[in-house]
Tab-separated table of C-alpha atoms in Angstrom:
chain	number	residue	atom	x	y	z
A	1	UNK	CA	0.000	0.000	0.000
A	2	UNK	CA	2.421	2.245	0.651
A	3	UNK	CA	4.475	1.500	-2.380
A	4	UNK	CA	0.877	2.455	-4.192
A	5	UNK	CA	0.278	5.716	-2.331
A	6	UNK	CA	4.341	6.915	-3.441
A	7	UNK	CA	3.004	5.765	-7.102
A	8	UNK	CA	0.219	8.003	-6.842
A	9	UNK	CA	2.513	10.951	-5.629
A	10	UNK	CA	4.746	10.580	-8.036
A	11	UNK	CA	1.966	10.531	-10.884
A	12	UNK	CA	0.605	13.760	-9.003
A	13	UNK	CA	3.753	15.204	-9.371
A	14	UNK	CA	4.337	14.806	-12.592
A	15	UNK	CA	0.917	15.761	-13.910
A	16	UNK	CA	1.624	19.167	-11.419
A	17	UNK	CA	4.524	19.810	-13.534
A	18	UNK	CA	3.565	19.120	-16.873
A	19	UNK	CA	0.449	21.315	-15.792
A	20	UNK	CA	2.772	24.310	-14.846
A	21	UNK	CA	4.659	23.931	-18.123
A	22	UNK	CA	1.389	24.048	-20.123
A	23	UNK	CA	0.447	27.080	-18.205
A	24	UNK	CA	4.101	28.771	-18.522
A	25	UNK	CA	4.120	28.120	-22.408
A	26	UNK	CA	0.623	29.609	-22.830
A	27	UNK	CA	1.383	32.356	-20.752
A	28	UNK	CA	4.853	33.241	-22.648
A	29	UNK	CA	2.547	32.647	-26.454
A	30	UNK	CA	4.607	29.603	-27.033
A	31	UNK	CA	1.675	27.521	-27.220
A	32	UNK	CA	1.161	25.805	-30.767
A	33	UNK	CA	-1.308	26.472	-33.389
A	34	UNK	CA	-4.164	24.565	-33.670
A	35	UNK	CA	-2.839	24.213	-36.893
A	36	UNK	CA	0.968	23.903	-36.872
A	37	UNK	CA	1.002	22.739	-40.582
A	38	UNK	CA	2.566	25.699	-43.222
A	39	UNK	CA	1.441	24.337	-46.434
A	40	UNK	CA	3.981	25.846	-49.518
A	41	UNK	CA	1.772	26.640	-53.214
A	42	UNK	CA	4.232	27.593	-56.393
A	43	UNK	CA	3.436	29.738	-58.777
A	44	UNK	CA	5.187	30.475	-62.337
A	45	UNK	CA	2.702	33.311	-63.424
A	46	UNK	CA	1.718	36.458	-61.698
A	47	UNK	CA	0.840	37.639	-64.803
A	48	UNK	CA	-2.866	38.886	-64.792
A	49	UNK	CA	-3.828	40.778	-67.897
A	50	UNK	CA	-5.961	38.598	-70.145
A	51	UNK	CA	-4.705	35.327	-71.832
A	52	UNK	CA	-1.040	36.567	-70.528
A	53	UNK	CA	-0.454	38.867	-73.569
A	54	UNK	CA	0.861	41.365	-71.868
A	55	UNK	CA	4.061	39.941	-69.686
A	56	UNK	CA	7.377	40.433	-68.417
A	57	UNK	CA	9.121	36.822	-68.935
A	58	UNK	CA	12.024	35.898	-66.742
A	59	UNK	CA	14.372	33.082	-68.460
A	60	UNK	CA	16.104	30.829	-66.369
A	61	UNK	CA	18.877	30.819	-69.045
A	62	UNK	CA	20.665	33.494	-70.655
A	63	UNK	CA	20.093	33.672	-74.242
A	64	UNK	CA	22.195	35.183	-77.472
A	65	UNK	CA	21.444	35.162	-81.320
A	66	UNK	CA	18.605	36.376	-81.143
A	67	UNK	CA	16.687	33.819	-79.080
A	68	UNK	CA	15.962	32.963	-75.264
A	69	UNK	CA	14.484	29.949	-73.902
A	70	UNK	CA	13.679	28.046	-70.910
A	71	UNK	CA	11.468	27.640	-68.469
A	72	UNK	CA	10.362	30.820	-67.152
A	73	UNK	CA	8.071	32.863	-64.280
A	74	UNK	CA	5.866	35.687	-66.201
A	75	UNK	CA	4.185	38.421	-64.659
A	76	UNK	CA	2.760	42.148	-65.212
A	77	UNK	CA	2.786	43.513	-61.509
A	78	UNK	CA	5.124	44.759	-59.080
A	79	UNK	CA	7.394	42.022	-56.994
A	80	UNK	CA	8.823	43.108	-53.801
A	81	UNK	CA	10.459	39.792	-53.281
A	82	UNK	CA	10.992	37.135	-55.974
A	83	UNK	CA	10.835	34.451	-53.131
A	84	UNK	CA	7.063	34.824	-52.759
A	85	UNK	CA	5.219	35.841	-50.140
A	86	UNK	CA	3.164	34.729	-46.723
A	87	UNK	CA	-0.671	34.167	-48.020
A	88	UNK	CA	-1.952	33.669	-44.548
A	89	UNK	CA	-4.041	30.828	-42.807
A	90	UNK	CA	-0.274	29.178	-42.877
A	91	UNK	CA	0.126	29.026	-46.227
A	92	UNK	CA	3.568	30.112	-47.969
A	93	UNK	CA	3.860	31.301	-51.743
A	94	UNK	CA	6.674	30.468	-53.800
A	95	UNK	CA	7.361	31.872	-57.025
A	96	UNK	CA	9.501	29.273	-59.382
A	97	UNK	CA	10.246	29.004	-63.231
A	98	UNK	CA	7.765	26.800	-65.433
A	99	UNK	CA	7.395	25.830	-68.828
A	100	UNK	CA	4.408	26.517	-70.713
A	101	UNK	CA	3.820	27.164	-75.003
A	102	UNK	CA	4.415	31.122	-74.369
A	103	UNK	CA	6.439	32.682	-77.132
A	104	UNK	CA	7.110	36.386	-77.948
A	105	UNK	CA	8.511	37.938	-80.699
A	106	UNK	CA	10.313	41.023	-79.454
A	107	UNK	CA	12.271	43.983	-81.192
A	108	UNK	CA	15.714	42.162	-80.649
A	109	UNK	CA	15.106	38.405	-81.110
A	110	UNK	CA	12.198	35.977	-79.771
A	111	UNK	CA	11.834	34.838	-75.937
A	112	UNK	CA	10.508	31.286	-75.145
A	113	UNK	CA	9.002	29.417	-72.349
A	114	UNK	CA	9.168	26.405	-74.054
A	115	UNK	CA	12.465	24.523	-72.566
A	116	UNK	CA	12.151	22.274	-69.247
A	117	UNK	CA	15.478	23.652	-68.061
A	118	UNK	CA	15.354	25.014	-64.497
A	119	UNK	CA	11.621	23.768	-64.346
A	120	UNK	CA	10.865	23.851	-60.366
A	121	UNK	CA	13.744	26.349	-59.521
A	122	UNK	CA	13.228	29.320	-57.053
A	123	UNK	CA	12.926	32.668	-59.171
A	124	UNK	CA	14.838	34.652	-56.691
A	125	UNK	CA	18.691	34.634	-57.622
A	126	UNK	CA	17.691	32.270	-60.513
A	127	UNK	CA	16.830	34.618	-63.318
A	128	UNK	CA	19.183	34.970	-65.968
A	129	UNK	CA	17.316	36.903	-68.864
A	130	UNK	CA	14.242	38.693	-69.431
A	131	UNK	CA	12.058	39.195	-72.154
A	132	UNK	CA	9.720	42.197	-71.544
A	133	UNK	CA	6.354	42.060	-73.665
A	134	UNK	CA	4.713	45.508	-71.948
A	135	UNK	CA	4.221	48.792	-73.264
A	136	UNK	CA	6.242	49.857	-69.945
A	137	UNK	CA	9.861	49.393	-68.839
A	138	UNK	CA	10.358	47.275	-66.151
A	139	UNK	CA	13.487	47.119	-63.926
A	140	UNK	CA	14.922	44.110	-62.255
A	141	UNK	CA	16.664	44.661	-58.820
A	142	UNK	CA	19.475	43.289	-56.546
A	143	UNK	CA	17.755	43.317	-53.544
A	144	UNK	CA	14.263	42.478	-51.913
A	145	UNK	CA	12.091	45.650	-51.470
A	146	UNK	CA	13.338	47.449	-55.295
A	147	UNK	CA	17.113	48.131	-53.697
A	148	UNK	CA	20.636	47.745	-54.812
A	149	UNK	CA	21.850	47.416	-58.460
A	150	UNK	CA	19.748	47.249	-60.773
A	151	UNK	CA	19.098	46.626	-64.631
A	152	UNK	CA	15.728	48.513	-67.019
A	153	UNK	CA	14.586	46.258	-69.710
A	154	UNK	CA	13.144	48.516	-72.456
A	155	UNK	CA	9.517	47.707	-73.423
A	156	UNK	CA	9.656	45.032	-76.215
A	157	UNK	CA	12.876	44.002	-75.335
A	158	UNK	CA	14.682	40.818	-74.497
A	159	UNK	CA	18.231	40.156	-73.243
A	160	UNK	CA	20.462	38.779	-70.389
A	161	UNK	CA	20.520	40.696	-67.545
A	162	UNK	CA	23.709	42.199	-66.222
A	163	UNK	CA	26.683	40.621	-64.922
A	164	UNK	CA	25.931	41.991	-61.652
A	165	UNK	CA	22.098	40.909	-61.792
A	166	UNK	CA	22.753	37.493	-63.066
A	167	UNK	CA	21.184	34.607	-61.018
A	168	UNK	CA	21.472	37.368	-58.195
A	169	UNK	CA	18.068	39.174	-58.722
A	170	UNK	CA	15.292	39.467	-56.270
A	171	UNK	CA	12.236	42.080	-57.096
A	172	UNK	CA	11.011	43.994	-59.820
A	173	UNK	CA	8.923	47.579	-60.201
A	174	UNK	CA	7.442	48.101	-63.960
A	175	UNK	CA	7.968	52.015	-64.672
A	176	UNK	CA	5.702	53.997	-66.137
């Protein structure tokens, strides 16, 4: 019996403590989520003008005589940060290079989307060319948040990005 009774006062014990720790984490907001999950979506297009005519195209490979292709992200909005984005309800947005039948035929040579290579990859510090389909400039940047270096892609026009931007490029801002 009395073997029993320390048992039981050792259970109480524990239960006391794991009680207290409960309390401590909830008190200190390190108690978990009722959903702890993060659930990651990719997109390649963030490009929302009507059947995509209107687009910039980043390549994941450079390009030369006159034509550019691989798999590419397209878009006709603003991008503070080519990694994506937080969407809420614990779901995170990645933006990556697809392929897809998307061709344009630009003032300098034609850009494609048409190539599997670097299908899946992260845009951000990926890009290696752009092909830019708007009536607008748009200007790729170093940095997250339109900062650092950066390199204006005429409308119409298509061509490697700078040495300096190269596979190190993370937002964009289309000028107007």
């Amino acid at each position: 019996m009395a073997d029993s009774r320390g048992r039981i006062a050792r259970t109480r014990r524990q239960a006391s403590v794991i009680t207290l720790g409960a309390l401590t984490a909830t008190t200190l907001g390190l108690a978990f989520p009722a959903n702890a999950w993060a659930v990651d979506t990719y997109r390649s297009d963030r490009c929302s003008s009507s059947g995509n005519n209107r687009c910039v195209m980043l390549n994941y490979n450079s390009g030369g005589n006159g034509y550019w292709s691989s798999s590419c992200f397209i878009s006709n909005i603003n991008i503070s940060n080519y990694a994506g984005y937080y969407a809420g309800d614990g779901i995170n947005v990645h933006y990556v290079f697809d392929r897809r039948s998307l061709l344009y035929s630009l003032s300098n040579g034609t850009s494609s989307c048409q190539s599997t290579s670097g299908k899946g990859q992260r845009v951000k510090n990926n890009a290696a060319a752009v092909g830019n389909n708007l009536t607008a400039d748009v200007r790729v940047y170093y940095n997250s948040g339109y900062s650092g270096p950066s390199d204006t892609i005429g409308a119409g026009n298509n061509r490697n990005l700078s040495a300096t931007l190269k596979n190190d490029n993370a937002s964009q801002k289309i000028l107007n």
